[in-house]
Amino acid sequence: MGCTSSKSSDRLSETERVMNGRRGIDKSERIHTKSERARLAAQRAKTIKEQRRGIKNNSSQSQQDPLPPPPTLPKLNDAGQLVAEEVAKRISGSVETKDVILGDVKSGSDDGLIHVQYAALTQRGYYPDNPHKENQDAYYICPAKFASGEGDAIFSVFDGHGDKGHDCAIFAKQKLHVYMAQNIKKQRAAENAKRLRALAAEGLEKPKNAFHPSSWPDLDVGQYESACRMAHLQCNKAMHDDKKVKDSMSGTTSISVGFHAGRMTISNVGDSRVVLGYRIRDNNKETMDDSTPAEEEKKEIGNESDSEHENEQSNTPPQGGKLVAIPLSEDQTPYRKDERDRLKLAGARICSIDQMEGKAPMHEDWGEVDLGVDIDEEGDPPRVWCQDHDYPGTAFSRSLGDSVGEDIGVNAEPEIVTKNVTEGDEILVIASDGIFEFLTNQRVIDICAECNDPLHACTRLLEESYKQWLHYELRTDDITCIVLFLKNGRAANNDDEVVKSLMDKKHRIKAPTKKVGMNRELSMPSIND
């Protein structure tokens, strides 16, 4: 199969083309030692000096041939990093934590209500070679009456990639929720019509406000998921068809959490992520004191960052039970064997940049890498390529847009997870990989648990993520997160099987068959520990 597109494509023949995409960074740019940091810092300083020399030369042009004033370069410190005021300029989003009540608001019973506090922040990344690059992340929040549903809401994050990634993310932000709302309302209206026909057949009167959306029946799990799945495909097609959006080699991830009928439904396309902070309440002290093998390993390592983290945790009041991170989405990347197999069936070639350029031997032994538990320190992940071309080079296996990649399996089919909202659900984080690139799921939840409210949690997540980006690299990605604190009176264990399956699937310590430069984080205890 070839790579074709109905739109004109500005393809490049060099592998540098993929550097404009997500995780588009050569393995040699990932910092491992002080000497590497010094070398790369010198390279960046040279680039900045040349940029400033260019601005000075432009300003000295004769008045007979005036040029528009060049954009002002951001202020940097001696290490070539943004000063604090420049970082602050790149942050936008919530100015305060907001409250909303979701769930069964019509019943009048507190048992069916979900009290939610939420906030969102986004921080534009910094690329020394392109200091004015737009923020390609976006988010959308409808905190109440989404799709005309009483007690319904939607929270979404989009992470654009490629030259036109900003346009793709904004398009998805503006259109995806519209398709979702249309599909949900259409399905609920159909269910309402069916209900009214049944009442008429039995000779019963129609209820008051029978045709108002607040009186329509709720959807079951399958119906709601079908509406979400269809919306992603519709949005993807609309993006392809829109001549103003150049999505041949650009696109966006999409991660959404929809609240409906006391459930949360997560729809995922790409490698942004939703992580749940779930409280396992256990009065068995012996169990609570047990350490997993990974925890013991962490104690032995005893590195500085872990020690700081442990000291921070010691100041946090105990809430009773363990607060564990449960991913409600799974990154769709070629690290996953099922995704590699699917892509290859569609005609894709899977290899890293170093492999493609002959700097590393060809193999498919990527180990059992769990990107929620493992941190990819190497920075040269497996990518998706056309068989006879050096594009598109995506480090993800699904997205909205990317029409060229669609021919080789990079599609917009979402993976969907639905679970009941229960008493154990305390924290929900929806974020782009600017958060998760160097922070594990558990670390993200621990940071949120140390905070007083979601806005404080968002601020801390941006700070910690930004610090890690500077530790590993000399540039920073766009960073976006939505944080929800949940409180409800629902049963504690009405979805134990869902939680168990998620934990069994995603929190088992796995031994890679080769070294992949990963940091191991805490393994998660079983629900019955």
Coordinates of C-alpha atoms in Angstrom, one line a residue:
M1 CA 0.0 0.0 0.0
G2 CA 1.2 3.5 -0.8
C3 CA 0.8 6.7 1.0
T4 CA -1.6 9.1 -0.8
S5 CA -3.7 12.0 0.1
S6 CA -6.6 13.9 -1.3
K7 CA -4.9 17.1 -0.3
S8 CA -1.7 18.6 -1.6
S9 CA 1.2 17.6 0.7
D10 CA 4.3 19.6 1.4
R11 CA 6.4 16.5 2.1
L12 CA 10.1 16.7 2.6
S13 CA 12.5 14.0 1.7
E14 CA 14.7 14.4 4.8
T15 CA 14.1 12.8 8.1
E16 CA 14.1 16.3 9.6
R17 CA 10.5 16.5 8.4
V18 CA 9.3 14.5 11.4
M19 CA 11.1 16.9 13.8
N20 CA 8.1 19.2 13.4
G21 CA 5.8 16.4 14.9
R22 CA 5.1 15.2 18.4
R23 CA 8.1 13.8 20.1
G24 CA 9.9 15.0 17.1
I25 CA 13.4 15.0 18.6
D26 CA 16.5 13.1 17.5
K27 CA 17.9 10.6 20.0
S28 CA 21.1 12.6 20.1
E29 CA 19.3 15.6 21.5
R30 CA 18.1 13.8 24.7
I31 CA 20.5 14.8 27.5
H32 CA 22.2 12.0 29.5
T33 CA 25.4 13.6 30.9
K34 CA 26.7 17.0 31.9
S35 CA 29.0 17.1 28.9
E36 CA 26.1 16.5 26.6
R37 CA 24.2 19.3 28.3
A38 CA 27.1 21.7 27.9
R39 CA 27.5 20.8 24.2
L40 CA 23.9 21.2 23.4
A41 CA 23.7 24.4 25.4
A42 CA 26.6 25.8 23.3
Q43 CA 24.7 24.9 20.2
R44 CA 21.6 26.6 21.4
A45 CA 23.6 29.7 22.5
K46 CA 25.0 29.9 19.0
T47 CA 21.6 29.7 17.5
I48 CA 20.2 32.4 19.8
K49 CA 23.3 34.6 19.0
E50 CA 22.7 34.2 15.2
Q51 CA 19.0 35.1 15.7
R52 CA 19.8 38.2 17.6
R53 CA 22.5 39.2 15.0
G54 CA 19.9 38.8 12.3
I55 CA 17.5 41.1 14.2
K56 CA 20.3 43.7 14.5
N57 CA 21.1 43.5 10.9
N58 CA 17.5 43.9 9.9
S59 CA 17.1 47.0 12.1
S60 CA 20.1 48.6 10.3
Q61 CA 18.4 48.4 6.9
S62 CA 18.1 51.7 5.1
Q63 CA 15.0 53.7 5.5
Q64 CA 14.4 53.4 1.7
D65 CA 13.8 49.7 2.2
P66 CA 12.1 49.4 5.6
L67 CA 11.3 46.0 7.0
P68 CA 8.6 45.1 9.5
P69 CA 9.9 45.0 13.0
P70 CA 11.0 41.5 13.9
P71 CA 9.3 39.7 16.8
T72 CA 11.0 40.3 20.1
L73 CA 13.0 37.2 21.3
P74 CA 12.0 35.9 24.8
K75 CA 14.3 36.8 27.7
L76 CA 16.7 34.0 28.7
N77 CA 18.9 33.3 31.6
D78 CA 22.6 32.4 31.4
A79 CA 21.7 28.8 30.9
G80 CA 19.6 29.6 27.8
Q81 CA 16.3 29.0 29.6
L82 CA 13.3 31.2 29.8
V83 CA 13.2 33.6 32.7
A84 CA 10.3 33.3 35.1
E85 CA 8.3 36.2 33.6
E86 CA 8.6 34.7 30.1
V87 CA 7.3 31.3 31.4
A88 CA 4.4 33.1 33.1
K89 CA 3.5 34.8 29.8
R90 CA 3.1 31.4 28.2
I91 CA 0.5 30.1 30.7
S92 CA -3.2 30.5 30.2
G93 CA -6.4 28.9 31.4
S94 CA -8.4 28.9 34.6
V95 CA -8.0 31.8 37.0
E96 CA -9.9 30.0 39.8
T97 CA -11.2 26.6 40.7
K98 CA -14.8 26.1 39.7
D99 CA -17.5 23.8 41.2
V100 CA -20.3 21.9 39.4
I101 CA -22.7 19.1 40.4
L102 CA -23.0 16.2 38.0
G103 CA -24.9 12.9 38.0
D104 CA -28.6 12.4 38.9
V105 CA -29.5 16.0 39.7
K106 CA -33.2 15.3 39.0
S107 CA -33.7 12.8 41.8
G108 CA -33.1 15.2 44.6
S109 CA -31.0 12.6 46.4
D110 CA -27.4 13.3 47.4
D111 CA -26.6 9.6 46.7
G112 CA -26.8 10.2 43.0
L113 CA -24.8 13.4 42.9
I114 CA -21.2 13.9 41.9
H115 CA -19.6 17.0 43.3
V116 CA -16.8 18.2 41.1
Q117 CA -14.1 20.9 41.4
Y118 CA -12.2 21.5 38.2
A119 CA -9.5 23.7 36.6
A120 CA -7.4 23.7 33.5
L121 CA -4.1 25.3 32.5
T122 CA -1.9 25.2 29.3
Q123 CA 1.6 26.4 28.8
R124 CA 3.1 27.1 25.4
G125 CA 6.3 25.2 24.8
Y126 CA 9.7 26.7 24.1
Y127 CA 11.8 25.7 21.1
P128 CA 15.1 27.6 20.9
D129 CA 15.2 27.2 17.1
N130 CA 11.6 28.4 16.8
P131 CA 10.9 30.6 19.9
H132 CA 7.6 32.0 18.6
K133 CA 6.1 28.6 17.7
E134 CA 2.4 28.5 18.6
N135 CA 0.9 26.5 21.3
Q136 CA -0.4 23.4 19.6
D137 CA -2.3 22.1 22.6
A138 CA -6.0 23.0 23.2
Y139 CA -8.7 22.0 25.6
Y140 CA -12.5 22.2 25.8
I141 CA -14.8 22.1 28.8
C142 CA -18.6 22.0 29.0
P143 CA -19.1 21.6 32.7
A144 CA -22.9 21.3 32.7
K145 CA -25.9 20.2 30.6
F146 CA -23.7 18.8 27.8
A147 CA -25.8 17.6 25.0
S148 CA -28.8 19.0 26.9
G149 CA -28.3 16.3 29.6
E150 CA -29.0 17.3 33.2
G151 CA -25.9 16.5 35.2
D152 CA -23.8 15.8 32.0
A153 CA -20.4 17.2 31.2
I154 CA -17.5 16.9 28.8
F155 CA -13.8 17.6 29.4
S156 CA -11.3 17.3 26.5
V157 CA -7.6 17.9 25.7
F158 CA -6.1 18.0 22.2
D159 CA -2.4 17.9 21.3
G160 CA -1.6 19.1 17.8
H161 CA 1.5 18.0 15.8
G162 CA 3.1 18.9 12.5
D163 CA 3.4 22.2 10.8
K164 CA -0.4 22.8 11.0
G165 CA -0.9 21.1 14.3
H166 CA -2.3 24.2 15.9
D167 CA -5.0 24.4 13.3
C168 CA -5.9 20.8 13.7
A169 CA -6.2 21.0 17.5
I170 CA -8.4 24.1 17.3
F171 CA -10.6 22.4 14.7
A172 CA -11.1 19.4 16.9
K173 CA -11.7 21.7 19.9
Q174 CA -14.5 23.5 18.0
K175 CA -16.1 20.5 16.2
L176 CA -15.7 17.3 18.1
H177 CA -18.0 18.2 21.0
V178 CA -20.6 19.4 18.4
Y179 CA -20.7 15.9 16.8
M180 CA -20.8 14.2 20.1
A181 CA -23.7 16.3 21.3
Q182 CA -25.6 15.8 18.1
N183 CA -25.2 12.0 18.2
I184 CA -26.1 11.8 21.9
K185 CA -29.2 14.0 21.5
K186 CA -30.3 12.1 18.4
Q187 CA -30.0 8.7 20.2
R188 CA -31.8 10.0 23.3
A189 CA -34.6 11.5 21.2
A190 CA -35.0 8.1 19.5
E191 CA -35.2 6.4 22.9
N192 CA -37.7 8.9 24.1
A193 CA -39.9 8.4 21.0
K194 CA -39.8 4.6 21.6
R195 CA -40.8 5.2 25.2
L196 CA -43.8 7.4 24.2
R197 CA -44.9 4.9 21.6
A198 CA -44.9 2.2 24.3
L199 CA -47.0 4.4 26.7
A200 CA -49.5 5.1 23.9
A201 CA -49.8 1.5 23.1
E202 CA -50.7 0.8 26.8
G203 CA -53.2 3.7 26.8
L204 CA -51.2 5.7 29.3
E205 CA -50.8 9.5 29.3
K206 CA -47.6 11.2 28.3
P207 CA -45.6 12.6 31.2
K208 CA -45.3 16.3 31.7
N209 CA -42.6 17.9 29.4
A210 CA -42.4 14.6 27.6
F211 CA -40.5 16.1 24.6
H212 CA -38.1 18.2 26.7
P213 CA -34.5 16.9 26.7
S214 CA -34.5 16.9 30.5
S215 CA -37.2 14.1 30.3
W216 CA -35.5 12.0 27.8
P217 CA -34.2 8.5 28.9
D218 CA -30.4 8.1 29.6
L219 CA -28.4 6.1 27.2
D220 CA -26.9 2.8 28.1
V221 CA -23.1 2.2 27.9
G222 CA -23.2 0.8 24.4
Q223 CA -25.3 3.7 23.0
Y224 CA -23.2 6.4 24.6
E225 CA -19.9 4.8 23.4
S226 CA -21.3 4.4 19.9
A227 CA -22.2 8.2 19.8
C228 CA -18.7 9.1 20.9
R229 CA -17.0 6.7 18.4
M230 CA -19.1 8.1 15.5
A231 CA -18.3 11.7 16.5
H232 CA -14.5 11.1 16.3
L233 CA -14.9 9.6 12.8
Q234 CA -17.1 12.4 11.7
C235 CA -14.7 15.0 13.1
N236 CA -11.8 13.4 11.3
K237 CA -13.6 13.3 8.0
A238 CA -14.7 17.0 8.4
M239 CA -11.0 17.9 9.0
H240 CA -10.0 16.1 5.8
D241 CA -12.7 17.9 3.9
D242 CA -12.0 21.4 5.2
K243 CA -9.8 23.1 2.7
K244 CA -8.6 25.6 5.3
V245 CA -7.1 22.9 7.5
K246 CA -3.9 21.3 5.9
D247 CA -3.9 18.0 7.7
S248 CA -2.0 15.8 5.2
M249 CA 1.0 15.7 7.5
S250 CA -0.5 17.3 10.6
G251 CA -3.1 16.3 13.1
T252 CA -4.0 16.1 16.8
T253 CA -4.5 13.7 19.6
S254 CA -7.9 13.7 21.3
I255 CA -8.7 12.6 24.9
S256 CA -12.2 13.2 26.3
V257 CA -14.1 12.3 29.5
G258 CA -17.9 12.4 29.2
F259 CA -20.1 12.2 32.3
H260 CA -23.5 10.7 31.7
A261 CA -25.9 8.6 33.8
G262 CA -23.5 8.4 36.7
R263 CA -20.7 7.0 34.5
M264 CA -17.6 8.4 33.0
T265 CA -16.7 7.5 29.5
I266 CA -13.1 8.0 28.2
S267 CA -12.6 8.3 24.4
N268 CA -8.9 8.3 23.3
V269 CA -7.2 8.9 20.0
G270 CA -3.4 9.2 20.2
D271 CA -1.2 9.4 23.3
S272 CA -2.7 12.1 25.5
R273 CA -3.9 10.5 28.7
V274 CA -6.5 10.2 31.5
V275 CA -5.4 9.0 34.9
L276 CA -7.7 8.3 37.8
G277 CA -6.6 8.7 41.4
Y278 CA -8.5 5.9 43.1
R279 CA -8.7 5.4 46.9
I280 CA -8.4 1.8 48.1
R281 CA -9.7 1.8 51.6
D282 CA -8.2 -0.9 53.7
N283 CA -8.0 -1.2 57.5
N284 CA -5.6 -4.0 57.3
K285 CA -2.4 -2.4 58.6
E286 CA -0.2 -5.3 57.6
T287 CA -1.4 -5.0 54.0
M288 CA -0.9 -1.2 54.1
D289 CA 2.7 -1.6 55.2
D290 CA 3.5 -4.2 52.5
S291 CA 5.9 -3.0 49.8
T292 CA 5.9 -4.1 46.2
P293 CA 9.1 -5.2 44.5
A294 CA 9.3 -1.9 42.7
E295 CA 8.8 0.0 45.9
E296 CA 11.7 -1.9 47.4
E297 CA 13.8 -1.1 44.3
K298 CA 12.9 2.5 44.6
K299 CA 14.0 2.6 48.3
E300 CA 17.4 1.0 47.4
I301 CA 18.0 3.5 44.6
G302 CA 17.1 6.4 46.9
N303 CA 17.8 9.1 44.4
E304 CA 17.4 12.8 45.2
S305 CA 14.1 13.4 43.4
D306 CA 12.5 10.4 45.0
S307 CA 13.7 11.6 48.5
E308 CA 12.2 15.0 47.9
H309 CA 8.9 13.4 46.8
E310 CA 8.8 11.2 49.9
N311 CA 9.4 14.3 52.1
E312 CA 6.6 16.1 50.4
Q313 CA 4.3 13.1 50.9
S314 CA 5.1 12.9 54.6
N315 CA 3.5 16.4 55.1
T316 CA 0.3 15.3 53.5
P317 CA -2.5 14.4 55.9
P318 CA -3.4 10.7 55.7
Q319 CA -6.8 10.2 54.0
G320 CA -7.2 6.5 54.8
G321 CA -6.2 3.8 52.3
K322 CA -3.9 4.0 49.3
L323 CA -4.5 6.5 46.5
V324 CA -3.3 4.7 43.4
A325 CA -3.1 5.9 39.8
I326 CA -5.2 4.0 37.4
P327 CA -4.9 4.9 33.7
L328 CA -8.3 5.1 32.0
S329 CA -6.7 5.3 28.6
E330 CA -3.8 3.5 27.0
D331 CA -1.3 5.4 24.8
Q332 CA -1.7 4.4 21.2
T333 CA 1.9 4.1 20.0
P334 CA 4.1 1.6 18.1
Y335 CA 5.4 0.5 21.5
R336 CA 2.2 -1.6 21.7
K337 CA 2.5 -4.9 19.9
D338 CA -1.2 -4.9 19.0
E339 CA -0.9 -1.5 17.4
R340 CA 2.3 -2.5 15.5
D341 CA 0.6 -5.5 14.1
R342 CA -2.4 -3.5 13.1
L343 CA -0.3 -0.9 11.4
K344 CA 1.8 -3.5 9.5
L345 CA -1.3 -5.1 8.2
A346 CA -2.2 -1.7 6.8
G347 CA 1.2 -1.5 5.0
A348 CA 3.2 0.5 7.5
R349 CA 6.9 0.2 8.3
I350 CA 7.8 0.5 12.0
C351 CA 11.3 1.7 13.1
S352 CA 13.0 4.4 15.0
I353 CA 14.8 7.3 13.3
D354 CA 18.2 5.8 14.2
Q355 CA 17.1 2.5 12.7
M356 CA 15.9 4.2 9.5
E357 CA 19.2 6.1 9.1
G358 CA 21.3 3.0 9.7
K359 CA 22.6 4.2 13.1
A360 CA 21.0 1.3 15.0
P361 CA 20.2 -2.3 13.9
M362 CA 16.7 -3.1 12.7
H363 CA 14.6 -5.1 15.3
E364 CA 11.1 -5.2 16.7
D365 CA 12.1 -6.1 20.2
W366 CA 10.8 -3.0 21.9
G367 CA 10.2 -4.8 25.2
E368 CA 7.1 -4.6 27.4
V369 CA 7.1 -0.8 27.7
D370 CA 4.3 0.8 29.7
L371 CA 4.4 4.5 29.1
G372 CA 2.4 5.2 32.2
V373 CA 5.0 3.4 34.4
D374 CA 8.1 3.7 32.4
I375 CA 9.8 6.9 31.4
D376 CA 11.4 6.9 27.9
E377 CA 14.8 8.4 28.5
E378 CA 16.2 7.5 25.1
G379 CA 13.9 9.7 23.1
D380 CA 14.1 7.6 20.0
P381 CA 10.8 5.7 19.9
P382 CA 9.5 3.4 17.2
R383 CA 7.7 5.4 14.5
V384 CA 5.2 4.8 11.7
W385 CA 6.5 5.2 8.1
C386 CA 5.4 4.5 4.6
Q387 CA 7.2 1.5 3.1
D388 CA 9.2 3.4 0.5
H389 CA 9.2 6.9 1.9
D390 CA 10.6 8.7 5.0
Y391 CA 7.3 10.1 6.2
P392 CA 5.1 10.6 8.1
G393 CA 7.3 9.3 11.0
T394 CA 4.6 9.6 13.7
A395 CA 5.4 8.3 17.2
F396 CA 1.7 7.6 17.8
S397 CA -0.5 5.1 15.9
R398 CA -3.8 7.0 15.9
S399 CA -4.8 10.6 15.5
L400 CA -7.4 13.1 14.1
G401 CA -6.0 14.4 10.8
D402 CA -2.8 12.9 9.3
S403 CA -4.5 12.0 6.1
V404 CA -1.2 10.6 4.6
G405 CA -0.8 8.3 7.6
E406 CA -4.4 7.2 7.4
D407 CA -3.4 5.1 4.4
I408 CA -1.1 3.0 6.6
G409 CA -3.3 2.6 9.6
V410 CA -2.9 5.9 11.5
N411 CA -6.7 6.3 11.9
A412 CA -9.1 8.2 14.2
E413 CA -10.9 5.1 15.7
P414 CA -11.1 5.8 19.4
E415 CA -10.5 3.4 22.2
I416 CA -13.2 3.8 24.8
V417 CA -13.4 2.9 28.5
T418 CA -16.6 3.4 30.6
K419 CA -16.8 3.0 34.4
N420 CA -19.2 4.0 37.1
V421 CA -18.3 6.9 39.2
T422 CA -17.7 5.5 42.7
E423 CA -16.7 6.6 46.2
G424 CA -13.1 5.6 45.5
D425 CA -12.8 8.0 42.6
E426 CA -11.1 11.1 44.0
I427 CA -8.9 12.7 41.3
L428 CA -9.1 12.8 37.5
V429 CA -6.3 14.2 35.4
I430 CA -6.8 14.7 31.6
A431 CA -3.5 15.9 30.0
S432 CA -1.3 16.0 27.0
D433 CA 2.0 14.2 27.0
G434 CA 3.7 17.4 27.9
I435 CA 2.7 16.3 31.4
F436 CA 3.4 12.6 31.1
E437 CA 6.6 12.6 29.0
F438 CA 8.7 12.6 32.2
L439 CA 6.2 12.1 35.0
T440 CA 4.7 8.7 35.7
N441 CA 1.0 8.3 36.4
Q442 CA 1.5 7.7 40.1
R443 CA 3.7 10.8 40.4
V444 CA 1.1 12.9 38.7
I445 CA -1.6 11.7 41.1
D446 CA 0.7 12.2 44.1
I447 CA 1.3 15.8 43.1
C448 CA -2.4 16.4 42.8
A449 CA -3.1 14.8 46.2
E450 CA -0.7 17.3 47.8
C451 CA -2.7 20.2 46.6
N452 CA -5.6 22.1 48.1
D453 CA -7.7 22.4 44.9
P454 CA -7.6 21.6 41.2
L455 CA -6.0 25.0 40.1
H456 CA -3.2 24.5 42.6
A457 CA -2.8 20.9 41.2
C458 CA -2.7 22.3 37.6
T459 CA -0.1 24.8 38.6
R460 CA 2.1 22.2 40.3
L461 CA 1.8 19.8 37.4
L462 CA 3.0 22.5 35.0
E463 CA 5.9 23.4 37.3
E464 CA 7.0 19.8 37.8
S465 CA 6.6 18.9 34.1
Y466 CA 8.5 22.0 33.0
K467 CA 11.3 21.2 35.4
Q468 CA 11.6 17.7 34.1
W469 CA 11.7 18.9 30.5
L470 CA 14.6 21.2 31.3
H471 CA 16.4 18.3 33.1
Y472 CA 16.2 16.1 30.1
E473 CA 16.2 18.5 27.2
L474 CA 16.9 22.2 26.2
R475 CA 13.4 22.7 24.8
T476 CA 10.0 22.1 26.4
D477 CA 6.8 20.8 24.8
D478 CA 3.4 22.4 25.1
I479 CA 2.0 21.3 28.5
T480 CA -1.8 21.1 29.1
C481 CA -3.9 19.6 31.9
I482 CA -7.4 19.5 33.3
V483 CA -7.7 18.4 36.9
L484 CA -10.9 17.3 38.6
F485 CA -11.5 16.6 42.3
L486 CA -14.5 14.3 42.8
K487 CA -16.6 13.8 45.8
N488 CA -19.8 11.7 45.8
G489 CA -22.0 9.5 47.9
R490 CA -22.1 6.6 45.5
A491 CA -21.3 3.0 46.6
A492 CA -17.7 2.4 47.1
N493 CA -17.4 -0.9 45.3
N494 CA -20.0 -1.0 42.6
D495 CA -17.4 -1.3 39.8
D496 CA -14.7 -3.4 41.5
E497 CA -14.4 -5.6 38.4
V498 CA -13.8 -2.6 36.2
V499 CA -11.1 -1.3 38.5
K500 CA -9.5 -4.7 39.0
S501 CA -9.3 -5.3 35.2
L502 CA -7.8 -1.9 34.7
M503 CA -5.2 -2.4 37.4
D504 CA -4.4 -6.0 36.4
K505 CA -3.9 -4.8 32.8
K506 CA -1.9 -1.7 33.3
H507 CA -0.1 -1.9 36.7
R508 CA 1.8 -5.1 36.5
I509 CA 5.6 -4.7 36.7
K510 CA 6.9 -6.1 33.4
A511 CA 10.5 -7.1 32.6
P512 CA 11.7 -5.8 29.2
T513 CA 13.5 -8.3 27.1
K514 CA 16.1 -5.6 26.3
K515 CA 17.3 -2.5 28.0
V516 CA 15.3 0.5 26.9
G517 CA 16.6 3.2 29.3
M518 CA 13.5 3.3 31.5
N519 CA 13.0 4.5 35.0
R520 CA 10.8 2.1 37.0
E521 CA 8.1 3.6 39.2
L522 CA 5.9 2.0 41.8
S523 CA 3.9 -1.0 40.8
M524 CA 0.2 -0.9 41.8
P525 CA -1.3 -3.1 44.4
S526 CA -4.1 -5.4 43.6
I527 CA -7.5 -4.2 44.7
N528 CA -7.6 -7.1 47.2
D529 CA -4.2 -6.4 48.7

